[in-house]
Short mmCIF file of C-alpha atoms and ligand atoms in Angstrom, two decimals:
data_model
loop_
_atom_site.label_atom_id
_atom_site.label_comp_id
_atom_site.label_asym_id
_atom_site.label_seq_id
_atom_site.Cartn_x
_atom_site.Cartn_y
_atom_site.Cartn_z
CA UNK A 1 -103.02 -218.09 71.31
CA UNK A 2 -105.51 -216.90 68.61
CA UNK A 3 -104.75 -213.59 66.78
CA UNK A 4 -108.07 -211.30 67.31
CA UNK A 5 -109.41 -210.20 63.86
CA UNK A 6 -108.19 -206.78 64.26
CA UNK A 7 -105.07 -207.44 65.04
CA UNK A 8 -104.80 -209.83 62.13
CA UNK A 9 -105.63 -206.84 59.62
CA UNK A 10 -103.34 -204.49 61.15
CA UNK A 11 -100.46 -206.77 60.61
CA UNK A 12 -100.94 -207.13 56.86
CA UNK A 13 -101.98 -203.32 56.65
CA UNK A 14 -98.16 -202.99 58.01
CA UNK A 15 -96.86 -205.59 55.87
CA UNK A 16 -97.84 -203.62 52.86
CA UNK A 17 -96.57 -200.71 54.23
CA UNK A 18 -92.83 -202.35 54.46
CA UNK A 19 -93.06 -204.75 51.52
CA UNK A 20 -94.12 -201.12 49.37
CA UNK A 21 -90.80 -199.68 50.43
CA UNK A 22 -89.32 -202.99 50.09
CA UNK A 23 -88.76 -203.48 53.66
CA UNK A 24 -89.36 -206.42 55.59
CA UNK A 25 -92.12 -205.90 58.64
CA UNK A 26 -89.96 -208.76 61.25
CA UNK A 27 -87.06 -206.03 61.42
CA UNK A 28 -89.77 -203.34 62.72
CA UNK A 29 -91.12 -205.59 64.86
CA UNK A 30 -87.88 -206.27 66.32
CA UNK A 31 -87.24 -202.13 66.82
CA UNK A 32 -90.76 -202.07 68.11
CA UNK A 33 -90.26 -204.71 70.72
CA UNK A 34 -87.26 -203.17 71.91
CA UNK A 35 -88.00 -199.58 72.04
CA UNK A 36 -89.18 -198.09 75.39
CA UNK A 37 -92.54 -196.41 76.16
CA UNK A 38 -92.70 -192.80 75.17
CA UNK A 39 -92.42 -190.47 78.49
CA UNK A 40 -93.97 -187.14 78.52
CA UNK A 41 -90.18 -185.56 79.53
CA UNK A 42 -89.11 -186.93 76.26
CA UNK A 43 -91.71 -186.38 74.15
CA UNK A 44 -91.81 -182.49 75.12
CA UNK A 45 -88.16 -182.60 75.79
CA UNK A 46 -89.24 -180.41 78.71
CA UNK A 47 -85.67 -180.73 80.51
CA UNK A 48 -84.06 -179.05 77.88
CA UNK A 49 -86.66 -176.51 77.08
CA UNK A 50 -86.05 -175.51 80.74
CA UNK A 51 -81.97 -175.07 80.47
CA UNK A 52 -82.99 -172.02 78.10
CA UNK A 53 -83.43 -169.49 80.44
CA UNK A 54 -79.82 -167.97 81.13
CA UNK A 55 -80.20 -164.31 82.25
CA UNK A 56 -77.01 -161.88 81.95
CA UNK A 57 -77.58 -160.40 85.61
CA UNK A 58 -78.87 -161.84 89.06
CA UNK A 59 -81.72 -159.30 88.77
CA UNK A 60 -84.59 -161.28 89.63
CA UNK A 61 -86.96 -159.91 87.22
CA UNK A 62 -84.96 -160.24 83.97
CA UNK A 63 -86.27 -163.57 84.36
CA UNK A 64 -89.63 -162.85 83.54
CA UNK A 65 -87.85 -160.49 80.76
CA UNK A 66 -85.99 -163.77 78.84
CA UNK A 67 -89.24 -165.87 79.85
CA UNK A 68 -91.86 -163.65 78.08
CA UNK A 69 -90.06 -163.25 74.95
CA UNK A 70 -89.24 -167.06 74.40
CA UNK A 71 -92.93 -167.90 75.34
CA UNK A 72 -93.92 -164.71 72.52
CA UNK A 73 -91.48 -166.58 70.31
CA UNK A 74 -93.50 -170.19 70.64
CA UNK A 75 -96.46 -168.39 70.00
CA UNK A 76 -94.95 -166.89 66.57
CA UNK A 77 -93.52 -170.28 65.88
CA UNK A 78 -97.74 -171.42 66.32
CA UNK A 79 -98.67 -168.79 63.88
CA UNK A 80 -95.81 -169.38 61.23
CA UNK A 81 -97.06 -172.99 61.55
CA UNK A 82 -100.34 -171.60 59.93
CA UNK A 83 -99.04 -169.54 58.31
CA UNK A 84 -97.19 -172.42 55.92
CA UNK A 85 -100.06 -174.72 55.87
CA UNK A 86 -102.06 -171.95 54.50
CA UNK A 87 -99.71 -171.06 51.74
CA UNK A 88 -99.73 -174.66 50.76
CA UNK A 89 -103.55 -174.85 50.37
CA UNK A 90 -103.56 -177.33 53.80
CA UNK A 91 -102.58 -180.78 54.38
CA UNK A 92 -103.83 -183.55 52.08
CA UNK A 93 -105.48 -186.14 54.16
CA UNK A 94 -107.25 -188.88 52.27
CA UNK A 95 -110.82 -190.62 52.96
CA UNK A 96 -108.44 -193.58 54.55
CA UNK A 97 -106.45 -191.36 57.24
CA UNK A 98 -102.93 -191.53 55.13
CA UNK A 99 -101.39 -188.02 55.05
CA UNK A 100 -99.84 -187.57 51.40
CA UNK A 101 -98.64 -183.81 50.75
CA UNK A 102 -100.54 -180.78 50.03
CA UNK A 103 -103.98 -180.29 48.70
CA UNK A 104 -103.98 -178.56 45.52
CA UNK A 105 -106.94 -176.19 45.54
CA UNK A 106 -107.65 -174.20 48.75
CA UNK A 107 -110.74 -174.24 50.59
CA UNK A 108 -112.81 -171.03 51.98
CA UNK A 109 -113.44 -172.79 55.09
CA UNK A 110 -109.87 -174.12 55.56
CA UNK A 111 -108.84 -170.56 54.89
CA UNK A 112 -110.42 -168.83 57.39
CA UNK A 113 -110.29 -171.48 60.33
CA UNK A 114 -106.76 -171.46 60.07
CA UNK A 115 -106.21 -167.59 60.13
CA UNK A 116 -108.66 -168.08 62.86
CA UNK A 117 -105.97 -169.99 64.72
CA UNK A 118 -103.04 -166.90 64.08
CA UNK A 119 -105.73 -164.64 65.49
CA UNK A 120 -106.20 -166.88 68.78
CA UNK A 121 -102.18 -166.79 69.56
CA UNK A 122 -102.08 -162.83 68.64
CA UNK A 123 -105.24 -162.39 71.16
CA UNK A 124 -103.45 -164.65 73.66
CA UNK A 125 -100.25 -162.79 73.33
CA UNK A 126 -102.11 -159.31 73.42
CA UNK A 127 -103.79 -160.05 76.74
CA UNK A 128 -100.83 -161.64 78.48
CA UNK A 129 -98.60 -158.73 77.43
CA UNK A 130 -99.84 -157.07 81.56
CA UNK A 131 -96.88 -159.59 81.85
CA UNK A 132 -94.59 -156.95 80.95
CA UNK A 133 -96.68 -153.76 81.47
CA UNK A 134 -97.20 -154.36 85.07
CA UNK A 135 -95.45 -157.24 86.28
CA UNK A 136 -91.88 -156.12 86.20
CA UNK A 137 -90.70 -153.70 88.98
CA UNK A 138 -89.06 -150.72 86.69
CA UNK A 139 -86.03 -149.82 89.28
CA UNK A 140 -84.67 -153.72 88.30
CA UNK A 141 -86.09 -153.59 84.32
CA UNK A 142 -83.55 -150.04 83.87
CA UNK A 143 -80.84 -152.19 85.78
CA UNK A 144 -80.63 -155.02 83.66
CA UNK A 145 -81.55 -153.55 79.87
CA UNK A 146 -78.34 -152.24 80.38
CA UNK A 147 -76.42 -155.53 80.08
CA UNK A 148 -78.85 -156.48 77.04
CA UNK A 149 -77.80 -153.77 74.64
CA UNK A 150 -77.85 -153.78 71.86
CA UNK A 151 -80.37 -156.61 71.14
CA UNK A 152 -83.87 -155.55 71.09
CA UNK A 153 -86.90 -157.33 70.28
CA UNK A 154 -86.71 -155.27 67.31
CA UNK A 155 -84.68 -158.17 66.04
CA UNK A 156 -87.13 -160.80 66.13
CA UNK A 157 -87.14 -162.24 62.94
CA UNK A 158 -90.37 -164.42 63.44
CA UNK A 159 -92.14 -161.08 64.06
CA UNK A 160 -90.86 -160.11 60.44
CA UNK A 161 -91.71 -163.30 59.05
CA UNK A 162 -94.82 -163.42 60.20
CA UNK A 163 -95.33 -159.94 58.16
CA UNK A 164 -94.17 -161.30 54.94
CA UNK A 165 -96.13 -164.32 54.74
CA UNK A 166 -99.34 -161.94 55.50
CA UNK A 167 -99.17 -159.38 53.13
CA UNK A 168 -97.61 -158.57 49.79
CA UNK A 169 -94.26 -157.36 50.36
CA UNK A 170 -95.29 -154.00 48.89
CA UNK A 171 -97.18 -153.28 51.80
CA UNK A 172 -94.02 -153.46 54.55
CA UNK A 173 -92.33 -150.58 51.98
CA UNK A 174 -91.59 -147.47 54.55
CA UNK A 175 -95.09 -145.55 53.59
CA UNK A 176 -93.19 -142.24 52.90
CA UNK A 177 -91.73 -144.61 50.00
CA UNK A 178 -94.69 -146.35 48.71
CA UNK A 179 -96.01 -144.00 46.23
CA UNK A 180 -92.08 -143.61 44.46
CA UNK A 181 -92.22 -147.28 43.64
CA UNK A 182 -96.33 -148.01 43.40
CA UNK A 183 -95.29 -148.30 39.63
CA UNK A 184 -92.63 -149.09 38.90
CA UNK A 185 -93.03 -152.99 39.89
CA UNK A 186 -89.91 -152.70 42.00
CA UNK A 187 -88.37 -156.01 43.06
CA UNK A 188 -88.23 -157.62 46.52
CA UNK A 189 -84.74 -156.29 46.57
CA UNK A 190 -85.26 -152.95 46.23
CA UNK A 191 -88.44 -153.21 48.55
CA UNK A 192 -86.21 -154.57 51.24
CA UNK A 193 -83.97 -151.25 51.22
CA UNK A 194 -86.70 -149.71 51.74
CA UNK A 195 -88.57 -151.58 54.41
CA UNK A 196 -90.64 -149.72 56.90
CA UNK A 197 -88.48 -150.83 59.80
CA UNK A 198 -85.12 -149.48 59.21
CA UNK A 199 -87.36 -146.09 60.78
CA UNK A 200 -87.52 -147.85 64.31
CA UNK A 201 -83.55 -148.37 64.07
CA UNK A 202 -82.00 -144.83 63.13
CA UNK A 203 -79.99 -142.83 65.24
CA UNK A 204 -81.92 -139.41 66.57
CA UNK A 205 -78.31 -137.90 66.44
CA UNK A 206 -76.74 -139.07 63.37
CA UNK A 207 -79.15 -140.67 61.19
CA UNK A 208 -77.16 -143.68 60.75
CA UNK A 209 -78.51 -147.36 61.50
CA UNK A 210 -78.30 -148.79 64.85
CA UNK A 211 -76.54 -151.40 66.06
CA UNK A 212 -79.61 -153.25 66.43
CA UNK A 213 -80.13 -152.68 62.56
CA UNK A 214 -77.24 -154.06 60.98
CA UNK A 215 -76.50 -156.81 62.95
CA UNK A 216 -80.19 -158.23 62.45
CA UNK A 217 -79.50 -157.45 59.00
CA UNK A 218 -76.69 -159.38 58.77
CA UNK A 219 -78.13 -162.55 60.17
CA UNK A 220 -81.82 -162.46 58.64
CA UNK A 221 -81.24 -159.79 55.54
CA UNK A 222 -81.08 -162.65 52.82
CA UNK A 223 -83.54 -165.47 54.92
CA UNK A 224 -86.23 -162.40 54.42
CA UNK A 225 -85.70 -161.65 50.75
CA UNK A 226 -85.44 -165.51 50.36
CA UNK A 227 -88.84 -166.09 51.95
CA UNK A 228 -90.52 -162.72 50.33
CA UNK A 229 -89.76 -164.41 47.29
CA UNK A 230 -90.88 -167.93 47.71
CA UNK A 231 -94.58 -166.00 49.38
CA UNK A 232 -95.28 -163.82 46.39
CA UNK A 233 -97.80 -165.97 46.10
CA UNK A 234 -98.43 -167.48 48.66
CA UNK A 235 -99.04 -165.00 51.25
CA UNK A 236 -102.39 -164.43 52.73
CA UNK A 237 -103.67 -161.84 51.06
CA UNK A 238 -102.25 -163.87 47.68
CA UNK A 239 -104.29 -166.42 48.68
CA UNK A 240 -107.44 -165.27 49.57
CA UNK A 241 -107.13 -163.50 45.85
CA UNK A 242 -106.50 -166.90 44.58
CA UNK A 243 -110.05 -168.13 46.12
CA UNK A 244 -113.68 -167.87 43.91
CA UNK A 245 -115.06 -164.15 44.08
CA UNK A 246 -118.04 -165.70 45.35
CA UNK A 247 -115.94 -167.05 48.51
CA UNK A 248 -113.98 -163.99 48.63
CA UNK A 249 -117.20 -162.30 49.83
CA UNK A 250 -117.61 -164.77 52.36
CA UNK A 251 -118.16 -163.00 55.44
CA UNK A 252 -116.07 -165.43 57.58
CA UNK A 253 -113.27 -165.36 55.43
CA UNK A 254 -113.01 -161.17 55.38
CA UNK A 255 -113.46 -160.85 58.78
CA UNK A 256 -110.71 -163.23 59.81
CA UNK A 257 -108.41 -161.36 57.65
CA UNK A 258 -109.77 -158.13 59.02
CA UNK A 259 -109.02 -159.17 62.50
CA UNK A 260 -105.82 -160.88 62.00
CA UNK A 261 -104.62 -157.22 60.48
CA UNK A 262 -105.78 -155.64 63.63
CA UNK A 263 -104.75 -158.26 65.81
CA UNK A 264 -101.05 -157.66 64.53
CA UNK A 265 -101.06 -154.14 63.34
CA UNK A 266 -102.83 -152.47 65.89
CA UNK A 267 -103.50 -155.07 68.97
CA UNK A 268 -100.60 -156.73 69.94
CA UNK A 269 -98.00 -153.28 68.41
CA UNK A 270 -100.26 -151.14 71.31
CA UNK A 271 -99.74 -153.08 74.13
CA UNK A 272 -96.16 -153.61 73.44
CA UNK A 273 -96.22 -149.76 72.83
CA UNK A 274 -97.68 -149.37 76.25
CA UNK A 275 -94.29 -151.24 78.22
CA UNK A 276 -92.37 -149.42 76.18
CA UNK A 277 -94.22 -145.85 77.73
CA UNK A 278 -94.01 -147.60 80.87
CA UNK A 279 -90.50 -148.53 81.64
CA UNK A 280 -88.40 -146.26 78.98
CA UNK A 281 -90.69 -142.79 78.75
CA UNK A 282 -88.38 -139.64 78.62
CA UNK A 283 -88.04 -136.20 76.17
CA UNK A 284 -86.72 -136.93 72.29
CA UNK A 285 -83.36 -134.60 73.66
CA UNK A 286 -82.54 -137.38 76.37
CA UNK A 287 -83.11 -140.27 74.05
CA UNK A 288 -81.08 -138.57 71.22
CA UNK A 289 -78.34 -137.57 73.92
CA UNK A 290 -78.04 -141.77 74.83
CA UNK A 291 -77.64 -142.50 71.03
CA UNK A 292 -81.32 -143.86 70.92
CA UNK A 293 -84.08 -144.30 68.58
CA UNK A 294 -87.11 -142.34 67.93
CA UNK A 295 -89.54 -145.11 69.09
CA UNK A 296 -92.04 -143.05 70.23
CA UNK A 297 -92.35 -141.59 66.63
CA UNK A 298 -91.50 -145.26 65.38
CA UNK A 299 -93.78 -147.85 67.52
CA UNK A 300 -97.31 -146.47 67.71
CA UNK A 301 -99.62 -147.89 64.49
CA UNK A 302 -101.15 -144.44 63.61
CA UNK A 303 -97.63 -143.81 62.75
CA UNK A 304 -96.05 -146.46 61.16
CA UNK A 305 -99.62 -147.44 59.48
CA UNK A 306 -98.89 -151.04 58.46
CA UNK A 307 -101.65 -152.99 57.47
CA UNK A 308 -101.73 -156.09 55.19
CA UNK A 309 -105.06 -155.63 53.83
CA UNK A 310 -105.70 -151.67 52.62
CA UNK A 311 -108.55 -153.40 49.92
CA UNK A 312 -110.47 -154.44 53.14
CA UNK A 313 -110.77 -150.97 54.56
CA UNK A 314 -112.57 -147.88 54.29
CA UNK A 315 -110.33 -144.99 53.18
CA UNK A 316 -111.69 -142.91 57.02
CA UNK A 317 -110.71 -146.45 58.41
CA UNK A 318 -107.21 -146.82 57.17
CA UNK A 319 -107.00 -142.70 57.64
CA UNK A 320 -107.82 -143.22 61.29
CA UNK A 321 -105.30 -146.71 61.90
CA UNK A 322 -104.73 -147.28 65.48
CA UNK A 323 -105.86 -143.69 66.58
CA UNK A 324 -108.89 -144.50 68.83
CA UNK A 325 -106.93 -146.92 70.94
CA UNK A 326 -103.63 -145.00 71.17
CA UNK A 327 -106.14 -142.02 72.79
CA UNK A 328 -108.23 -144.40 75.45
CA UNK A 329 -105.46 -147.28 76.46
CA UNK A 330 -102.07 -145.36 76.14
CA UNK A 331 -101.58 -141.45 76.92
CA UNK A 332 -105.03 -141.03 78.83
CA UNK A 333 -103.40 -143.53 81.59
CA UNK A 334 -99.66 -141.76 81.18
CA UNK A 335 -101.11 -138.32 81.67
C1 HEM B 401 -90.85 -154.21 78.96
C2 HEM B 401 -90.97 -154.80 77.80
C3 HEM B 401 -90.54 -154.20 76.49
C4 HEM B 401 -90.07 -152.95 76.19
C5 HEM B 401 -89.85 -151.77 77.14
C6 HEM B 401 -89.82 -152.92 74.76
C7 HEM B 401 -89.30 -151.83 74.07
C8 HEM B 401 -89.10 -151.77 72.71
C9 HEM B 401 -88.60 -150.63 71.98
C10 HEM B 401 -88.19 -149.29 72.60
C11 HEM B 401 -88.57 -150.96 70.67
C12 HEM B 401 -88.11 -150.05 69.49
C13 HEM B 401 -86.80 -150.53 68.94
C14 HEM B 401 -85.67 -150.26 69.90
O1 HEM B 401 -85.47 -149.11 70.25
O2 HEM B 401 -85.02 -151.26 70.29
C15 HEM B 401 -89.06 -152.30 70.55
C16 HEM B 401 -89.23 -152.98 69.37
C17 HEM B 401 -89.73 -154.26 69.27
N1 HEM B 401 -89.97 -155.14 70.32
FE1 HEM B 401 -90.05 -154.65 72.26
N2 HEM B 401 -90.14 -154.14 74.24
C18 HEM B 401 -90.59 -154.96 75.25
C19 HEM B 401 -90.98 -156.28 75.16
C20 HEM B 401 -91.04 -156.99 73.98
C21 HEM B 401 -91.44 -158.37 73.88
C22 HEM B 401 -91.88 -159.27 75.02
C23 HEM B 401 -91.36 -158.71 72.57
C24 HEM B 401 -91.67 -160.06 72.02
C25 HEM B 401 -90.94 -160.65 71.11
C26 HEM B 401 -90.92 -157.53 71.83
C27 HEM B 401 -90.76 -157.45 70.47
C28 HEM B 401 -90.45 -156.30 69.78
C29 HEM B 401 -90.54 -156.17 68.35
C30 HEM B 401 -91.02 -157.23 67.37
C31 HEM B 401 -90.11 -154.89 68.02
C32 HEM B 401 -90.10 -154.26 66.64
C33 HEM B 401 -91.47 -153.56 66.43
C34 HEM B 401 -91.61 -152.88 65.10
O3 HEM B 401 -90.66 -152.86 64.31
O4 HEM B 401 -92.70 -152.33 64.84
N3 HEM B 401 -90.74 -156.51 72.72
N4 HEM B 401 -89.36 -152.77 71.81
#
């Protein structure tokens, strides 16, 4: 039988490809003609994705508990994705479809597409969070949280990551702390001690750190500082500093950075804010009196006032972080 044309070309196309590793293209064929045709089970390895979901009680609900967060945990793992490609100026595919490493210069349009993306997951995750606001019945949600203690979503470390590879570190420095170190070019190290989240895991009573706090610490404390280092440069605001002024006034390009700093500081931390009201409101005295933490002091943006991109904003705007929303979509429905 005659070899089509096509068929011919791809053959010698793969020949080269072997013969410039010095392999030789029969033993592939070989592989090739004994391998089995991909399934969609094993490609998304589906059956084991779906022996992840291992509640600690036979409360129904805690199922959509576990469920949520490792779905919000894919999603992170979409942004970080992003998140990487972006810091390494996007992936270098040339004219003829091979795929050879990074590009070296970064593109406007690149840029902003792909912190387009990170916006799209934070806008899906804000509008499926009714998931947890209404779609847990709260009698079975103050059942089982008992059996979770002391993790907390607190200790996501995506979450965190996410943070440090949008913003310069500087910027996740407790804001009570900020102006102490604005010049004194203080390393990642000391930053770190002084992150903004060590607030949402104190003791009321004592002072001390949770639990929570210095276990996660424990685990993630050196993966952070690791990673803070290697995005000094290479975080998003980094970045878009590294592009042309000219593109830096790109309209595009601002307001996907604008929106991805609402989208994470304001967005997604209010709705989460709002299951919090919803399943665990009660006075500061009772929370103290369980050991707790002061997260209604701790969780709400106008509070904590992160944002990754203070240049972007109006002084009124960063002055008023958060403040609109917290009035109209939290405490007017509580009241
Ligand atoms: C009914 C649902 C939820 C409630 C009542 C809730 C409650 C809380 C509370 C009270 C805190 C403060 C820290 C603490 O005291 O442990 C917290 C922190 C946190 N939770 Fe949740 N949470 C819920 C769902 C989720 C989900 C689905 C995620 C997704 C991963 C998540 C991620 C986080 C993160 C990242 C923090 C730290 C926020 C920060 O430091 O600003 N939570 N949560």
């Amino acid at each position: 039988m005659a070899i089509d044309i096509k068929t011919e070309e791809k053959i010698k196309l793969l020949e080269d490809k072997y013969a410039q590793m010095g392999q030789d293209i029969n033993s592939y064929l070989d592989g090739l003609l004994l391998s089995n045709y991909l399934t969609y089970w094993d490609y998304t390895q589906v059956e084991t994705l779906l022996t992840l979901q291992n509640p600690k009680t036979d409360f129904p609900d805690e199922m959509i508990f576990i469920m949520y967060h490792q779905i919000t945990e894919l999603y992170f793992k979409l942004a970080l994705h992003e998140f990487e490609q972006i810091g390494n100026n996007g992936p270098n595919i040339l004219p003829n479809g091979k795929l050879v490493g990074w590009k070296e210069k970064l593109e406007p349009e690149f840029f902003a597409e792909r912190v387009g993306r990170i916006n799209r997951y934070f806008e899906a995750l804000t509008k499926s969070f009714e998931i947890m606001i209404n779609g847990m019945e709260k009698e079975q949600f103050l059942r089982y949280r008992m059996a979770l203690l002391p993790a907390s979503g607190f200790q996501s470390a995506q979450y965190r990551k996410i943070e440090i590879c949008s913003t310069d570190f500087f910027n996740l420095v407790d804001k009570e702390v900020r102006p102490t170190l604005k010049d004194k070019n203080p390393s990642i190290e000391e930053m770190f001690t002084n992150i903004y989240w060590n607030k949402g895991a104190t003791e009321l009573s004592t002072g001390k750190k949770t639990l929570t706090l210095l276990q996660f610490e424990k685990k993630y404390a050196k993966d952070f500082i690791k990673l803070a280092n290697e995005y000094k440069t290479k975080n998003v605001w980094a970045k878009y500093k590294s592009l042309p002024e000219a593109d830096q006034k790109g309209v595009k390009v601002i307001n996907a950075l604008k929106e991805l700093d609402v989208n994470v500081n304001i967005n997604w931390p209010l709705v989460h804010y709002k299951s919090a009201v919803q399943y665990l409101q009660q006075n500061t005295e009772d929370i103290a009196a369980t050991g707790g933490t002061n997260w209604q002091k701790y969780l709400p943006p106008r509070f904590q006032k992160r944002i990754f991109f203070p240049e972007l904003w109006s002084e009124a705007e960063v002055e008023d972080w958060g403040k609109g929303w917290v009035v109209t979509n939290v405490f007017r429905e509580n009241k």
